[in-house]
Amino acid sequence: MLRHINHVSLMMFNTLKPMRFVFALLKNFLLFLYLLSILISIMFVFYIYTVFLPHLPTIKETYNAIPEQQKIFLTSHQDIFLCRKNSKSLSIPVAKSLVKQFLWTNKMKLAEWHIQFFLWNYLIKWSLSENEILILYFHYELLLNQNNNMEILARDLFNKELNTLTINETTVLFCTMKRIAGRKYPCSLCIEPIGNS
């Protein structure tokens, strides 16, 4: 009887042995994940302070340099200028433009580009208001490469002040700005095709 009990105890011990190994392995894996998450958090904070935040004043200056009348006009006519684009995704083209402006080099690998873009997309949402992102989107998509600002263009095209344009005139202004900016994908509002540059 005693021999049978000892045999059963030995079998239970042999069964528990691999389970202890699995639990120890799981414990070590969870500890590794915990330490890795701390390391990633430290690296992310370091990235914010050394890569993103030094450029934030320049981004704010770009926003502040856009004339107030243009900001009001773009915001009030955003449905036309966004071309039914989802306004929540505007940080994506803004992030791409900013990464190209501040970080892009010919030596940058594709993986690095995607990581930088991914980080900047979320950092922009975190550090800028929706209105700032909206205006910066218009700046990089329409205003950056123009020789004339919107007020001058409105006077040249219609001999009117910017804030007195009708919806149809605003649409024509938009299409003209797209041509000047060299955007090859037309909005459905623009009847004529836009340049191929």
PDB file of C-alpha atoms in Angstrom:
ATOM      1  CA  MET A   1       0.000   0.000   0.000  1.00  0.00           C
ATOM      2  CA  LEU A   2       2.793   2.383   0.981  1.00  0.00           C
ATOM      3  CA  ARG A   3       4.649   1.495  -2.205  1.00  0.00           C
ATOM      4  CA  HIS A   4       1.524   2.340  -4.245  1.00  0.00           C
ATOM      5  CA  ILE A   5       1.173   5.734  -2.511  1.00  0.00           C
ATOM      6  CA  ASN A   6       4.836   6.494  -3.159  1.00  0.00           C
ATOM      7  CA  HIS A   7       4.377   5.519  -6.793  1.00  0.00           C
ATOM      8  CA  VAL A   8       1.330   7.830  -7.146  1.00  0.00           C
ATOM      9  CA  SER A   9       3.232  10.673  -5.421  1.00  0.00           C
ATOM     10  CA  LEU A  10       6.173  10.195  -7.788  1.00  0.00           C
ATOM     11  CA  MET A  11       3.851  10.295 -10.796  1.00  0.00           C
ATOM     12  CA  MET A  12       2.211  13.506  -9.532  1.00  0.00           C
ATOM     13  CA  PHE A  13       5.651  15.060  -8.967  1.00  0.00           C
ATOM     14  CA  ASN A  14       6.726  14.088 -12.489  1.00  0.00           C
ATOM     15  CA  THR A  15       3.511  15.611 -13.854  1.00  0.00           C
ATOM     16  CA  LEU A  16       3.972  18.865 -11.935  1.00  0.00           C
ATOM     17  CA  LYS A  17       7.595  19.242 -13.031  1.00  0.00           C
ATOM     18  CA  PRO A  18       6.811  20.290 -16.641  1.00  0.00           C
ATOM     19  CA  MET A  19       4.013  22.541 -15.355  1.00  0.00           C
ATOM     20  CA  ARG A  20       6.475  24.325 -13.078  1.00  0.00           C
ATOM     21  CA  PHE A  21       8.738  24.816 -16.081  1.00  0.00           C
ATOM     22  CA  VAL A  22       5.857  26.261 -18.113  1.00  0.00           C
ATOM     23  CA  PHE A  23       4.898  28.618 -15.263  1.00  0.00           C
ATOM     24  CA  ALA A  24       8.521  29.736 -14.863  1.00  0.00           C
ATOM     25  CA  LEU A  25       8.773  30.313 -18.607  1.00  0.00           C
ATOM     26  CA  LEU A  26       5.518  32.291 -18.602  1.00  0.00           C
ATOM     27  CA  LYS A  27       6.700  34.347 -15.630  1.00  0.00           C
ATOM     28  CA  ASN A  28       9.971  35.180 -17.394  1.00  0.00           C
ATOM     29  CA  PHE A  29       8.113  36.062 -20.597  1.00  0.00           C
ATOM     30  CA  LEU A  30       5.758  38.434 -18.742  1.00  0.00           C
ATOM     31  CA  LEU A  31       8.743  40.029 -17.008  1.00  0.00           C
ATOM     32  CA  PHE A  32      10.406  40.469 -20.407  1.00  0.00           C
ATOM     33  CA  LEU A  33       7.238  42.124 -21.808  1.00  0.00           C
ATOM     34  CA  TYR A  34       7.055  44.429 -18.784  1.00  0.00           C
ATOM     35  CA  LEU A  35      10.691  45.508 -19.133  1.00  0.00           C
ATOM     36  CA  LEU A  36      10.261  45.893 -22.912  1.00  0.00           C
ATOM     37  CA  SER A  37       7.210  48.141 -22.432  1.00  0.00           C
ATOM     38  CA  ILE A  38       9.189  50.328 -20.020  1.00  0.00           C
ATOM     39  CA  LEU A  39      12.076  50.524 -22.493  1.00  0.00           C
ATOM     40  CA  ILE A  40       9.731  51.431 -25.394  1.00  0.00           C
ATOM     41  CA  SER A  41       8.055  54.099 -23.224  1.00  0.00           C
ATOM     42  CA  ILE A  42      11.437  55.632 -22.347  1.00  0.00           C
ATOM     43  CA  MET A  43      12.490  55.583 -26.018  1.00  0.00           C
ATOM     44  CA  PHE A  44       9.176  57.168 -27.070  1.00  0.00           C
ATOM     45  CA  VAL A  45       9.518  59.993 -24.518  1.00  0.00           C
ATOM     46  CA  PHE A  46      13.139  60.481 -25.611  1.00  0.00           C
ATOM     47  CA  TYR A  47      11.966  60.634 -29.265  1.00  0.00           C
ATOM     48  CA  ILE A  48       9.295  63.224 -28.439  1.00  0.00           C
ATOM     49  CA  TYR A  49      11.763  65.499 -26.655  1.00  0.00           C
ATOM     50  CA  THR A  50      14.680  65.133 -29.079  1.00  0.00           C
ATOM     51  CA  VAL A  51      12.991  64.777 -32.497  1.00  0.00           C
ATOM     52  CA  PHE A  52       9.420  66.105 -32.433  1.00  0.00           C
ATOM     53  CA  LEU A  53       9.288  68.932 -29.881  1.00  0.00           C
ATOM     54  CA  PRO A  54      12.269  70.884 -31.329  1.00  0.00           C
ATOM     55  CA  HIS A  55      10.243  71.264 -34.567  1.00  0.00           C
ATOM     56  CA  LEU A  56       6.945  72.147 -32.900  1.00  0.00           C
ATOM     57  CA  PRO A  57       7.680  75.911 -32.669  1.00  0.00           C
ATOM     58  CA  THR A  58       8.404  75.975 -36.429  1.00  0.00           C
ATOM     59  CA  ILE A  59       5.121  74.146 -37.106  1.00  0.00           C
ATOM     60  CA  LYS A  60       3.267  76.693 -34.957  1.00  0.00           C
ATOM     61  CA  GLU A  61       5.059  79.554 -36.777  1.00  0.00           C
ATOM     62  CA  THR A  62       3.909  78.101 -40.115  1.00  0.00           C
ATOM     63  CA  TYR A  63       0.341  78.068 -38.826  1.00  0.00           C
ATOM     64  CA  ASN A  64       0.587  81.607 -37.417  1.00  0.00           C
ATOM     65  CA  ALA A  65       2.110  82.947 -40.667  1.00  0.00           C
ATOM     66  CA  ILE A  66      -1.021  82.075 -42.664  1.00  0.00           C
ATOM     67  CA  PRO A  67      -3.146  85.261 -42.896  1.00  0.00           C
ATOM     68  CA  GLU A  68      -6.151  85.282 -40.592  1.00  0.00           C
ATOM     69  CA  GLN A  69      -8.549  86.037 -43.452  1.00  0.00           C
ATOM     70  CA  GLN A  70      -7.352  82.908 -45.276  1.00  0.00           C
ATOM     71  CA  LYS A  71      -7.837  80.810 -42.139  1.00  0.00           C
ATOM     72  CA  ILE A  72     -11.410  82.064 -41.727  1.00  0.00           C
ATOM     73  CA  PHE A  73     -12.159  81.555 -45.423  1.00  0.00           C
ATOM     74  CA  LEU A  74     -10.693  78.035 -45.532  1.00  0.00           C
ATOM     75  CA  THR A  75     -12.482  77.004 -42.355  1.00  0.00           C
ATOM     76  CA  SER A  76     -15.850  78.378 -43.493  1.00  0.00           C
ATOM     77  CA  HIS A  77     -15.521  76.696 -46.918  1.00  0.00           C
ATOM     78  CA  GLN A  78     -13.822  73.525 -45.743  1.00  0.00           C
ATOM     79  CA  ASP A  79     -16.488  71.250 -47.291  1.00  0.00           C
ATOM     80  CA  ILE A  80     -15.472  72.512 -50.743  1.00  0.00           C
ATOM     81  CA  PHE A  81     -11.744  72.511 -50.083  1.00  0.00           C
ATOM     82  CA  LEU A  82     -11.707  69.099 -48.400  1.00  0.00           C
ATOM     83  CA  CYS A  83     -13.607  67.606 -51.344  1.00  0.00           C
ATOM     84  CA  ARG A  84     -15.593  65.391 -48.995  1.00  0.00           C
ATOM     85  CA  LYS A  85     -12.346  64.043 -47.513  1.00  0.00           C
ATOM     86  CA  ASN A  86     -12.712  62.672 -43.986  1.00  0.00           C
ATOM     87  CA  SER A  87     -11.524  65.532 -41.783  1.00  0.00           C
ATOM     88  CA  LYS A  88     -10.321  63.064 -39.115  1.00  0.00           C
ATOM     89  CA  SER A  89      -7.682  61.748 -41.535  1.00  0.00           C
ATOM     90  CA  LEU A  90      -6.157  65.163 -42.266  1.00  0.00           C
ATOM     91  CA  SER A  91      -3.279  64.508 -39.869  1.00  0.00           C
ATOM     92  CA  ILE A  92      -1.999  61.835 -42.307  1.00  0.00           C
ATOM     93  CA  PRO A  93      -1.049  64.173 -45.208  1.00  0.00           C
ATOM     94  CA  VAL A  94       0.140  66.794 -42.694  1.00  0.00           C
ATOM     95  CA  ALA A  95       2.394  64.216 -41.011  1.00  0.00           C
ATOM     96  CA  LYS A  96       3.789  63.147 -44.403  1.00  0.00           C
ATOM     97  CA  SER A  97       4.539  66.755 -45.341  1.00  0.00           C
ATOM     98  CA  LEU A  98       6.225  67.492 -42.011  1.00  0.00           C
ATOM     99  CA  VAL A  99       8.352  64.332 -42.048  1.00  0.00           C
ATOM    100  CA  LYS A 100       9.478  65.244 -45.584  1.00  0.00           C
ATOM    101  CA  GLN A 101      10.215  68.795 -44.467  1.00  0.00           C
ATOM    102  CA  PHE A 102      12.138  68.027 -41.277  1.00  0.00           C
ATOM    103  CA  LEU A 103      13.451  64.460 -41.408  1.00  0.00           C
ATOM    104  CA  TRP A 104      13.634  63.234 -45.000  1.00  0.00           C
ATOM    105  CA  THR A 105      17.058  62.331 -46.399  1.00  0.00           C
ATOM    106  CA  ASN A 106      18.022  60.273 -49.442  1.00  0.00           C
ATOM    107  CA  LYS A 107      19.520  57.692 -47.080  1.00  0.00           C
ATOM    108  CA  MET A 108      16.260  57.124 -45.197  1.00  0.00           C
ATOM    109  CA  LYS A 109      15.051  53.544 -45.530  1.00  0.00           C
ATOM    110  CA  LEU A 110      11.405  52.741 -46.266  1.00  0.00           C
ATOM    111  CA  ALA A 111      10.889  51.125 -42.841  1.00  0.00           C
ATOM    112  CA  GLU A 112      12.312  54.204 -41.099  1.00  0.00           C
ATOM    113  CA  TRP A 113      10.046  56.461 -43.173  1.00  0.00           C
ATOM    114  CA  HIS A 114       6.950  54.481 -42.118  1.00  0.00           C
ATOM    115  CA  ILE A 115       7.974  54.505 -38.436  1.00  0.00           C
ATOM    116  CA  GLN A 116       8.610  58.267 -38.500  1.00  0.00           C
ATOM    117  CA  PHE A 117       5.324  58.912 -40.295  1.00  0.00           C
ATOM    118  CA  PHE A 118       3.391  56.670 -37.864  1.00  0.00           C
ATOM    119  CA  LEU A 119       4.854  58.477 -34.845  1.00  0.00           C
ATOM    120  CA  TRP A 120       4.341  61.969 -36.256  1.00  0.00           C
ATOM    121  CA  ASN A 121       0.744  61.220 -37.213  1.00  0.00           C
ATOM    122  CA  TYR A 122      -0.120  60.546 -33.568  1.00  0.00           C
ATOM    123  CA  LEU A 123       2.105  63.284 -32.166  1.00  0.00           C
ATOM    124  CA  ILE A 124       0.428  65.853 -34.429  1.00  0.00           C
ATOM    125  CA  LYS A 125      -3.016  64.764 -33.195  1.00  0.00           C
ATOM    126  CA  TRP A 126      -1.736  65.000 -29.624  1.00  0.00           C
ATOM    127  CA  SER A 127      -0.072  68.419 -29.893  1.00  0.00           C
ATOM    128  CA  LEU A 128      -2.233  70.374 -32.387  1.00  0.00           C
ATOM    129  CA  SER A 129      -5.901  71.286 -32.378  1.00  0.00           C
ATOM    130  CA  GLU A 130      -8.259  70.066 -35.109  1.00  0.00           C
ATOM    131  CA  ASN A 131      -8.412  73.579 -36.523  1.00  0.00           C
ATOM    132  CA  GLU A 132      -4.612  73.847 -36.658  1.00  0.00           C
ATOM    133  CA  ILE A 133      -4.395  70.484 -38.447  1.00  0.00           C
ATOM    134  CA  LEU A 134      -7.101  71.630 -40.880  1.00  0.00           C
ATOM    135  CA  ILE A 135      -5.289  74.870 -41.739  1.00  0.00           C
ATOM    136  CA  LEU A 136      -1.913  73.108 -42.028  1.00  0.00           C
ATOM    137  CA  TYR A 137      -3.523  70.585 -44.384  1.00  0.00           C
ATOM    138  CA  PHE A 138      -4.691  73.451 -46.602  1.00  0.00           C
ATOM    139  CA  HIS A 139      -1.244  75.053 -46.330  1.00  0.00           C
ATOM    140  CA  TYR A 140       0.653  71.975 -47.522  1.00  0.00           C
ATOM    141  CA  GLU A 141      -1.947  70.905 -50.082  1.00  0.00           C
ATOM    142  CA  LEU A 142      -2.833  74.278 -51.596  1.00  0.00           C
ATOM    143  CA  LEU A 143      -0.996  77.309 -50.270  1.00  0.00           C
ATOM    144  CA  LEU A 144       2.665  76.288 -50.020  1.00  0.00           C
ATOM    145  CA  ASN A 145       3.695  76.452 -53.675  1.00  0.00           C
ATOM    146  CA  GLN A 146       1.591  79.428 -54.710  1.00  0.00           C
ATOM    147  CA  ASN A 147       3.144  82.635 -55.926  1.00  0.00           C
ATOM    148  CA  ASN A 148       0.007  84.567 -54.963  1.00  0.00           C
ATOM    149  CA  ASN A 149      -1.931  84.267 -51.743  1.00  0.00           C
ATOM    150  CA  MET A 150      -5.657  83.633 -51.772  1.00  0.00           C
ATOM    151  CA  GLU A 151      -6.654  87.293 -51.406  1.00  0.00           C
ATOM    152  CA  ILE A 152      -4.633  88.330 -54.479  1.00  0.00           C
ATOM    153  CA  LEU A 153      -5.899  85.333 -56.448  1.00  0.00           C
ATOM    154  CA  ALA A 154      -9.527  86.213 -55.587  1.00  0.00           C
ATOM    155  CA  ARG A 155      -8.977  89.781 -56.797  1.00  0.00           C
ATOM    156  CA  ASP A 156      -7.209  88.609 -59.977  1.00  0.00           C
ATOM    157  CA  LEU A 157      -9.930  86.104 -60.865  1.00  0.00           C
ATOM    158  CA  PHE A 158     -13.105  87.896 -59.774  1.00  0.00           C
ATOM    159  CA  ASN A 159     -12.087  91.416 -58.755  1.00  0.00           C
ATOM    160  CA  LYS A 160     -13.629  90.663 -55.353  1.00  0.00           C
ATOM    161  CA  GLU A 161     -12.515  90.389 -51.756  1.00  0.00           C
ATOM    162  CA  LEU A 162     -11.959  86.845 -50.560  1.00  0.00           C
ATOM    163  CA  ASN A 163     -14.841  86.810 -48.076  1.00  0.00           C
ATOM    164  CA  THR A 164     -17.368  87.994 -50.711  1.00  0.00           C
ATOM    165  CA  LEU A 165     -16.928  85.054 -53.119  1.00  0.00           C
ATOM    166  CA  THR A 166     -19.955  82.909 -53.953  1.00  0.00           C
ATOM    167  CA  ILE A 167     -19.904  79.115 -53.680  1.00  0.00           C
ATOM    168  CA  ASN A 168     -19.308  78.754 -57.446  1.00  0.00           C
ATOM    169  CA  GLU A 169     -16.500  81.316 -57.353  1.00  0.00           C
ATOM    170  CA  THR A 170     -14.974  79.549 -54.368  1.00  0.00           C
ATOM    171  CA  THR A 171     -15.016  76.288 -56.350  1.00  0.00           C
ATOM    172  CA  VAL A 172     -13.237  77.961 -59.280  1.00  0.00           C
ATOM    173  CA  LEU A 173     -10.716  79.455 -56.843  1.00  0.00           C
ATOM    174  CA  PHE A 174     -10.165  75.998 -55.373  1.00  0.00           C
ATOM    175  CA  CYS A 175      -9.554  74.415 -58.802  1.00  0.00           C
ATOM    176  CA  THR A 176      -7.163  77.218 -59.737  1.00  0.00           C
ATOM    177  CA  MET A 177      -5.259  76.739 -56.499  1.00  0.00           C
ATOM    178  CA  LYS A 178      -5.046  73.003 -57.191  1.00  0.00           C
ATOM    179  CA  ARG A 179      -3.555  73.725 -60.628  1.00  0.00           C
ATOM    180  CA  ILE A 180      -1.046  76.169 -59.186  1.00  0.00           C
ATOM    181  CA  ALA A 181      -0.114  73.667 -56.468  1.00  0.00           C
ATOM    182  CA  GLY A 182       0.371  71.021 -59.188  1.00  0.00           C
ATOM    183  CA  ARG A 183      -2.078  68.456 -57.797  1.00  0.00           C
ATOM    184  CA  LYS A 184      -2.852  65.876 -60.481  1.00  0.00           C
ATOM    185  CA  TYR A 185      -5.858  64.256 -58.783  1.00  0.00           C
ATOM    186  CA  PRO A 186      -8.892  66.494 -59.363  1.00  0.00           C
ATOM    187  CA  CYS A 187     -11.732  66.902 -56.958  1.00  0.00           C
ATOM    188  CA  SER A 188     -15.123  65.902 -58.371  1.00  0.00           C
ATOM    189  CA  LEU A 189     -16.091  69.567 -58.013  1.00  0.00           C
ATOM    190  CA  CYS A 190     -13.534  70.546 -60.650  1.00  0.00           C
ATOM    191  CA  ILE A 191     -14.956  69.985 -64.122  1.00  0.00           C
ATOM    192  CA  GLU A 192     -11.715  70.479 -66.023  1.00  0.00           C
ATOM    193  CA  PRO A 193      -8.760  68.112 -65.483  1.00  0.00           C
ATOM    194  CA  ILE A 194      -5.925  69.358 -63.327  1.00  0.00           C
ATOM    195  CA  GLY A 195      -2.292  69.542 -64.459  1.00  0.00           C
ATOM    196  CA  ASN A 196      -0.138  66.430 -64.718  1.00  0.00           C
ATOM    197  CA  SER A 197       2.857  67.681 -62.770  1.00  0.00           C
TER     198      SER A 197
END
